CSV table of C-alpha atoms in Angstrom, one decimal:
chain,number,residue,atom,x,y,z
X,1,MET,CA,67.7,19.6,-112.0
X,2,VAL,CA,68.5,19.3,-108.4
X,3,GLY,CA,65.6,21.3,-106.1
X,4,LEU,CA,67.4,22.7,-103.4
X,5,SER,CA,66.1,25.3,-100.5
X,6,ILE,CA,67.7,28.6,-100.0
X,7,GLY,CA,69.3,27.4,-96.9
X,8,GLU,CA,70.7,24.4,-98.5
X,9,LYS,CA,72.2,26.3,-101.2
X,10,HIS,CA,73.9,28.6,-98.5
X,11,PHE,CA,75.4,25.7,-97.1
X,12,ILE,CA,76.6,24.3,-99.9
X,13,GLN,CA,78.4,27.7,-101.1
X,14,GLY,CA,79.4,28.4,-97.6
X,15,GLY,CA,81.2,25.0,-97.1
X,16,ILE,CA,83.0,25.3,-100.3
X,17,ALA,CA,84.2,29.0,-99.4
X,18,GLN,CA,85.5,27.6,-96.1
X,19,ASP,CA,87.1,24.5,-97.9
X,20,LEU,CA,84.9,22.0,-96.3
X,21,ARG,CA,82.3,20.6,-98.6
X,22,SER,CA,78.8,19.2,-97.3
X,23,ASP,CA,80.3,15.6,-97.5
X,24,GLY,CA,83.3,16.5,-95.6
X,25,ARG,CA,85.8,16.6,-98.6
X,26,LYS,CA,88.2,19.8,-99.2
X,27,ARG,CA,87.8,21.5,-102.4
X,28,LEU,CA,90.4,19.2,-104.5
X,29,THR,CA,89.7,15.9,-102.9
X,30,TYR,CA,87.9,13.2,-105.1
X,31,ARG,CA,85.5,10.8,-103.7
X,32,PRO,CA,86.2,7.1,-103.1
X,33,ILE,CA,87.1,5.5,-106.6
X,34,SER,CA,86.6,1.8,-107.5
X,35,VAL,CA,87.3,0.1,-110.6
X,36,GLU,CA,86.1,-3.3,-112.1
X,37,THR,CA,87.7,-4.7,-115.7
X,38,GLY,CA,86.4,-7.5,-117.8
X,39,ASN,CA,82.4,-6.9,-116.9
X,40,ILE,CA,81.3,-7.3,-120.7
X,41,PRO,CA,82.8,-10.7,-122.0
X,42,GLN,CA,81.6,-9.9,-125.6
X,43,ALA,CA,83.8,-6.6,-125.9
X,44,ASN,CA,87.7,-6.3,-126.2
X,45,GLY,CA,87.9,-4.6,-123.2
X,46,SER,CA,85.3,-3.2,-120.7
X,47,ALA,CA,85.5,-1.4,-117.2
X,48,ARG,CA,83.0,0.1,-114.5
X,49,VAL,CA,83.9,2.8,-112.6
X,50,LYS,CA,82.3,4.4,-109.5
X,51,MET,CA,83.0,7.6,-108.1
X,52,GLY,CA,80.9,8.0,-104.9
X,53,ALA,CA,77.4,7.4,-105.9
X,54,THR,CA,78.2,8.1,-109.5
X,55,ASP,CA,78.5,4.7,-111.7
X,56,VAL,CA,79.3,4.4,-115.4
X,57,ILE,CA,80.4,1.6,-117.6
X,58,ALA,CA,82.6,1.7,-120.5
X,59,SER,CA,83.2,-1.0,-123.4
X,60,VAL,CA,85.8,-1.2,-126.3
X,61,LYS,CA,84.9,-3.1,-129.7
X,62,ALA,CA,87.4,-3.5,-132.3
X,63,GLU,CA,86.2,-4.0,-135.7
X,64,LEU,CA,88.4,-4.1,-139.2
X,65,GLY,CA,87.9,-1.0,-141.3
X,66,LYS,CA,89.2,1.3,-144.0
X,67,PRO,CA,91.1,4.0,-142.9
X,68,SER,CA,90.0,7.8,-143.8
X,69,PRO,CA,91.4,9.1,-146.9
X,70,PHE,CA,92.6,12.2,-145.0
X,71,GLN,CA,94.4,10.0,-142.5
X,72,PRO,CA,95.6,7.1,-144.5
X,73,ASP,CA,98.1,5.9,-141.8
X,74,LYS,CA,95.7,6.1,-138.7
X,75,GLY,CA,92.8,4.2,-137.4
X,76,LYS,CA,89.7,5.4,-136.1
X,77,VAL,CA,87.9,5.9,-132.7
X,78,SER,CA,84.2,6.6,-132.2
X,79,ILE,CA,83.0,7.5,-129.0
X,80,TYR,CA,79.3,7.5,-127.7
X,81,VAL,CA,77.6,7.6,-124.2
X,82,ASP,CA,73.9,6.6,-123.2
X,83,CYS,CA,72.5,7.8,-120.1
X,84,SER,CA,70.0,5.3,-118.5
X,85,PRO,CA,66.7,6.8,-117.9
X,86,THR,CA,67.0,5.0,-114.5
X,87,ALA,CA,70.2,6.8,-113.4
X,88,ALA,CA,68.5,10.3,-112.5
X,89,PRO,CA,65.0,11.8,-113.3
X,90,MET,CA,66.3,14.4,-116.0
X,91,PHE,CA,67.5,11.5,-118.2
X,92,GLU,CA,63.9,10.9,-119.0
X,93,GLY,CA,62.9,11.6,-122.4
X,94,ARG,CA,64.7,14.1,-124.4
X,95,GLY,CA,67.0,15.1,-121.4
X,96,GLY,CA,68.8,11.8,-121.6
X,97,ASP,CA,69.5,12.1,-125.3
X,98,GLU,CA,70.8,15.7,-125.1
X,99,LEU,CA,73.1,15.0,-122.6
X,100,SER,CA,74.3,11.9,-124.1
X,101,ALA,CA,75.1,13.9,-127.1
X,102,GLU,CA,77.0,16.5,-125.0
X,103,LEU,CA,79.1,14.2,-122.9
X,104,SER,CA,80.2,12.2,-126.2
X,105,ALA,CA,81.1,15.5,-128.0
X,106,ALA,CA,83.1,16.4,-124.7
X,107,LEU,CA,84.7,12.9,-124.3
X,108,GLN,CA,85.5,13.2,-128.2
X,109,ARG,CA,87.4,16.6,-127.3
X,110,CYS,CA,89.3,15.6,-124.6
X,111,LEU,CA,90.3,12.2,-125.4
X,112,LEU,CA,91.0,12.6,-129.0
X,113,GLY,CA,91.3,16.4,-129.4
X,114,GLY,CA,88.3,16.7,-131.8
X,115,LYS,CA,86.7,14.9,-134.7
X,116,SER,CA,90.3,14.9,-136.4
X,117,GLY,CA,92.0,13.1,-133.5
X,118,ALA,CA,95.1,15.4,-134.0
X,119,GLY,CA,96.9,16.2,-130.7
X,120,GLY,CA,94.5,13.5,-128.8
X,121,GLY,CA,95.3,11.3,-126.1
X,122,ILE,CA,94.6,8.0,-128.0
X,123,ASP,CA,97.3,7.1,-130.3
X,124,LEU,CA,95.6,6.5,-133.6
X,125,SER,CA,98.7,5.5,-135.7
X,126,SER,CA,98.8,2.2,-133.6
X,127,LEU,CA,95.5,1.2,-135.0
X,128,SER,CA,96.9,1.3,-138.6
X,129,ILE,CA,97.3,-2.2,-140.1
X,130,VAL,CA,98.1,-1.4,-143.9
X,131,GLU,CA,98.6,2.3,-144.7
X,132,GLY,CA,95.8,3.6,-146.6
X,133,LYS,CA,94.0,-0.2,-146.8
X,134,VAL,CA,93.2,-1.5,-143.6
X,135,CYS,CA,92.8,-0.2,-140.0
X,136,TRP,CA,91.3,-0.9,-136.8
X,137,ASP,CA,87.8,0.9,-135.8
X,138,LEU,CA,87.4,1.3,-132.0
X,139,TYR,CA,84.0,1.8,-130.9
X,140,ILE,CA,83.9,3.0,-127.5
X,141,ASP,CA,80.6,2.9,-125.5
X,142,GLY,CA,79.7,4.4,-122.2
X,143,LEU,CA,76.7,3.8,-120.3
X,144,VAL,CA,75.7,6.1,-117.1
X,145,VAL,CA,74.1,3.8,-114.7
X,146,SER,CA,73.8,6.0,-111.6
X,147,SER,CA,74.4,9.8,-111.6
X,148,ASP,CA,75.5,12.0,-108.9
X,149,GLY,CA,77.8,14.4,-110.5
X,150,ASN,CA,81.1,14.8,-112.4
X,151,LEU,CA,80.1,12.2,-115.3
X,152,LEU,CA,82.7,13.2,-117.6
X,153,ASP,CA,85.7,12.6,-115.2
X,154,ALA,CA,84.0,9.2,-114.3
X,155,LEU,CA,83.5,8.5,-118.0
X,156,GLY,CA,87.0,9.3,-118.7
X,157,ALA,CA,88.5,7.1,-116.1
X,158,ALA,CA,86.2,4.0,-117.4
X,159,ILE,CA,87.2,4.6,-120.7
X,160,LYS,CA,91.1,4.8,-119.8
X,161,ALA,CA,90.2,1.5,-117.5
X,162,ALA,CA,88.4,-0.3,-120.5
X,163,LEU,CA,91.5,0.5,-123.1
X,164,SER,CA,93.6,-0.9,-120.3
X,165,ASN,CA,91.6,-4.0,-120.5
X,166,THR,CA,91.5,-4.2,-124.1
X,167,ARG,CA,93.1,-7.1,-126.2
X,168,ILE,CA,93.2,-6.6,-129.8
X,169,PRO,CA,93.8,-9.8,-132.1
X,170,LYS,CA,96.9,-9.8,-134.0
X,171,VAL,CA,96.7,-9.6,-137.6
X,172,HIS,CA,98.8,-11.3,-140.2
X,173,VAL,CA,98.9,-9.5,-143.7
X,174,ALA,CA,99.5,-11.9,-146.6
X,175,ALA,CA,102.7,-10.8,-148.6
X,176,SER,CA,101.5,-11.5,-152.1
X,177,ALA,CA,98.9,-8.7,-151.8
X,178,SER,CA,98.9,-6.4,-154.7
X,179,SER,CA,99.9,-2.6,-154.2
X,180,ASP,CA,96.5,-1.6,-155.7
X,181,GLY,CA,94.0,-4.2,-154.4
X,182,GLN,CA,92.5,-4.9,-150.6
X,183,PRO,CA,95.3,-7.0,-148.9
X,184,ASP,CA,94.3,-10.4,-147.5
X,185,VAL,CA,94.4,-10.4,-143.8
X,186,ASP,CA,94.1,-13.3,-141.2
X,187,VAL,CA,92.7,-12.1,-137.6
X,188,SER,CA,94.1,-14.2,-135.0
X,189,ASP,CA,91.7,-16.1,-132.5
X,190,GLU,CA,94.4,-16.9,-130.3
X,191,GLU,CA,97.1,-14.0,-130.1
X,192,PHE,CA,96.2,-10.6,-129.0
X,193,LEU,CA,98.0,-7.4,-128.3
X,194,GLN,CA,97.4,-5.5,-125.3
X,195,PHE,CA,96.4,-1.7,-126.1
X,196,ASP,CA,98.9,0.6,-125.1
X,197,THR,CA,97.5,3.0,-122.9
X,198,SER,CA,100.7,5.1,-121.6
X,199,GLY,CA,99.6,8.5,-123.4
X,200,VAL,CA,95.5,7.9,-122.6
X,201,PRO,CA,94.9,11.0,-120.2
X,202,VAL,CA,92.6,11.3,-117.4
X,203,VAL,CA,89.9,13.9,-117.4
X,204,VAL,CA,89.9,16.5,-114.5
X,205,THR,CA,86.8,18.7,-114.2
X,206,LEU,CA,87.1,22.0,-112.2
X,207,THR,CA,83.6,23.2,-111.3
X,208,LYS,CA,83.4,27.0,-110.3
X,209,VAL,CA,81.0,27.7,-107.4
X,210,GLY,CA,81.3,31.3,-106.3
X,211,ARG,CA,84.9,32.6,-106.2
X,212,HIS,CA,86.3,29.2,-105.8
X,213,TYR,CA,86.7,25.8,-108.0
X,214,ILE,CA,86.3,22.1,-106.8
X,215,VAL,CA,86.9,18.8,-108.3
X,216,ASP,CA,84.5,15.7,-108.6
X,217,ALA,CA,81.4,17.8,-107.8
X,218,THR,CA,78.3,15.9,-106.8
X,219,SER,CA,74.9,16.8,-108.3
X,220,GLU,CA,73.9,19.3,-105.8
X,221,GLU,CA,77.2,21.2,-106.1
X,222,GLU,CA,76.9,21.3,-109.7
X,223,SER,CA,73.1,22.8,-109.1
X,224,GLN,CA,75.3,25.8,-108.0
X,225,MET,CA,78.0,26.1,-110.3
X,226,SER,CA,78.5,29.0,-112.6
X,227,SER,CA,80.9,27.3,-114.9
X,228,ALA,CA,83.1,24.4,-115.1
X,229,ILE,CA,86.1,23.5,-117.2
X,230,SER,CA,87.3,20.1,-118.3
X,231,VAL,CA,91.1,19.2,-119.0
X,232,SER,CA,92.3,15.8,-119.9
X,233,ILE,CA,96.0,15.6,-119.2
X,234,ASN,CA,98.0,12.7,-119.8
X,235,ARG,CA,101.0,11.2,-117.6
X,236,GLN,CA,103.4,13.4,-119.1
X,237,GLY,CA,101.5,16.5,-118.0
X,238,ARG,CA,100.5,17.3,-121.7
X,239,ILE,CA,97.3,18.7,-122.3
X,240,CYS,CA,95.2,16.7,-124.6
X,241,GLY,CA,91.9,18.5,-124.8
X,242,LEU,CA,89.6,21.1,-122.9
X,243,THR,CA,86.0,21.8,-123.1
X,244,LYS,CA,83.9,24.2,-121.1
X,245,ARG,CA,80.1,24.4,-120.0
X,246,GLY,CA,78.2,26.5,-118.1
X,247,GLY,CA,76.8,30.2,-119.2
X,248,ALA,CA,79.2,32.6,-117.1
X,249,GLY,CA,82.4,33.6,-118.9
X,250,LEU,CA,85.9,33.2,-117.3
X,251,ASP,CA,88.8,35.6,-117.3
X,252,PRO,CA,91.9,34.1,-119.1
X,253,SER,CA,93.9,34.2,-116.2
X,254,VAL,CA,91.4,32.4,-114.1
X,255,ILE,CA,91.3,29.9,-116.9
X,256,LEU,CA,95.0,29.5,-116.9
X,257,ASP,CA,95.0,29.1,-113.0
X,258,MET,CA,92.4,26.4,-113.2
X,259,ILE,CA,94.6,24.4,-115.8
X,260,SER,CA,97.5,24.4,-113.4
X,261,VAL,CA,95.3,23.2,-110.8
X,262,ALA,CA,94.2,20.4,-113.0
X,263,LYS,CA,97.6,19.4,-113.7
X,264,HIS,CA,98.3,19.0,-110.1
X,265,VAL,CA,95.2,17.0,-109.4
X,266,SER,CA,95.8,14.9,-112.5
X,267,GLU,CA,98.9,13.2,-110.9
X,268,GLN,CA,96.8,12.4,-107.8
X,269,LEU,CA,93.8,10.9,-109.9
X,270,MET,CA,96.3,9.2,-112.5
X,271,ASN,CA,98.1,7.3,-109.6
X,272,LYS,CA,94.8,6.3,-107.9
X,273,LEU,CA,93.3,5.2,-111.2
X,274,ASP,CA,96.4,3.2,-112.1
X,275,SER,CA,96.3,1.4,-108.8
X,276,GLU,CA,92.6,0.4,-108.9
X,277,ILE,CA,93.0,-0.7,-112.4
X,278,SER,CA,96.1,-2.7,-111.5
X,279,ALA,CA,94.2,-4.3,-108.8
X,280,ALA,CA,91.0,-4.8,-110.7
X,281,GLU,CA,92.9,-6.7,-113.4
X,282,ALA,CA,94.7,-8.8,-110.9
X,283,CYS,CA,91.4,-9.8,-109.4
X,284,GLU,CA,90.1,-10.7,-112.9
X,285,GLU,CA,93.1,-13.0,-113.6
X,286,GLU,CA,92.4,-14.5,-110.2
X,287,SER,CA,88.8,-15.6,-111.0
């Protein structure tokens, strides 16, 4: 928890009310964003994203698995976040474990639309190899290296960048496989398919401080919030997931307004992220 004096609290709240935050940004402006891809050679895809002083890493590992009997034509995705104890004092001990579980569940809702993956931003049907028999299981791991607020948006951006960097081996299925037996599959070591991220959303968190809401809140600003809503929105403007935190309730009209603002902000974030990912992948190819 960030310890602030009464004067500091009034300064933060007053700045937000006047649309001039303590670091000079307006209410709906993000901090500088940088992206690096291919940081973890052992993974199928990886990325590091920095938003101001918030620093996170995401990696994607693909393994062959068996589809769920309830969704035989889809693959599976699991998301787990780990908060490094050195990222912030509050991450030491159980505090880090609780936040890790909270962030993992929130990303699951925002990117997959819940445990089932229905309506989510990641196309699970593209991970199917043989219906009901074989699929790809994607294990997405996030690591919080340094925390200065807005972890969910940063992790969402890192996962999108890591998926863009993901190369999945091409699989050849033996034609002689029987209908009731497990098919023989040959995983290529040389041919890879790029994961399609056209439908993968960005996560935009609007943090309510006083009567106003802001994007990309710092830790100090988050300490003054009454509530926050995180909305995941894809390139087509479709809402893929939504989650709320904070004890204060929100009027439905306020929620609708926040979603509308999030949609507008998501276009800017998507364009900035796409530009940074393209530049990062160009640097990776040159090296």
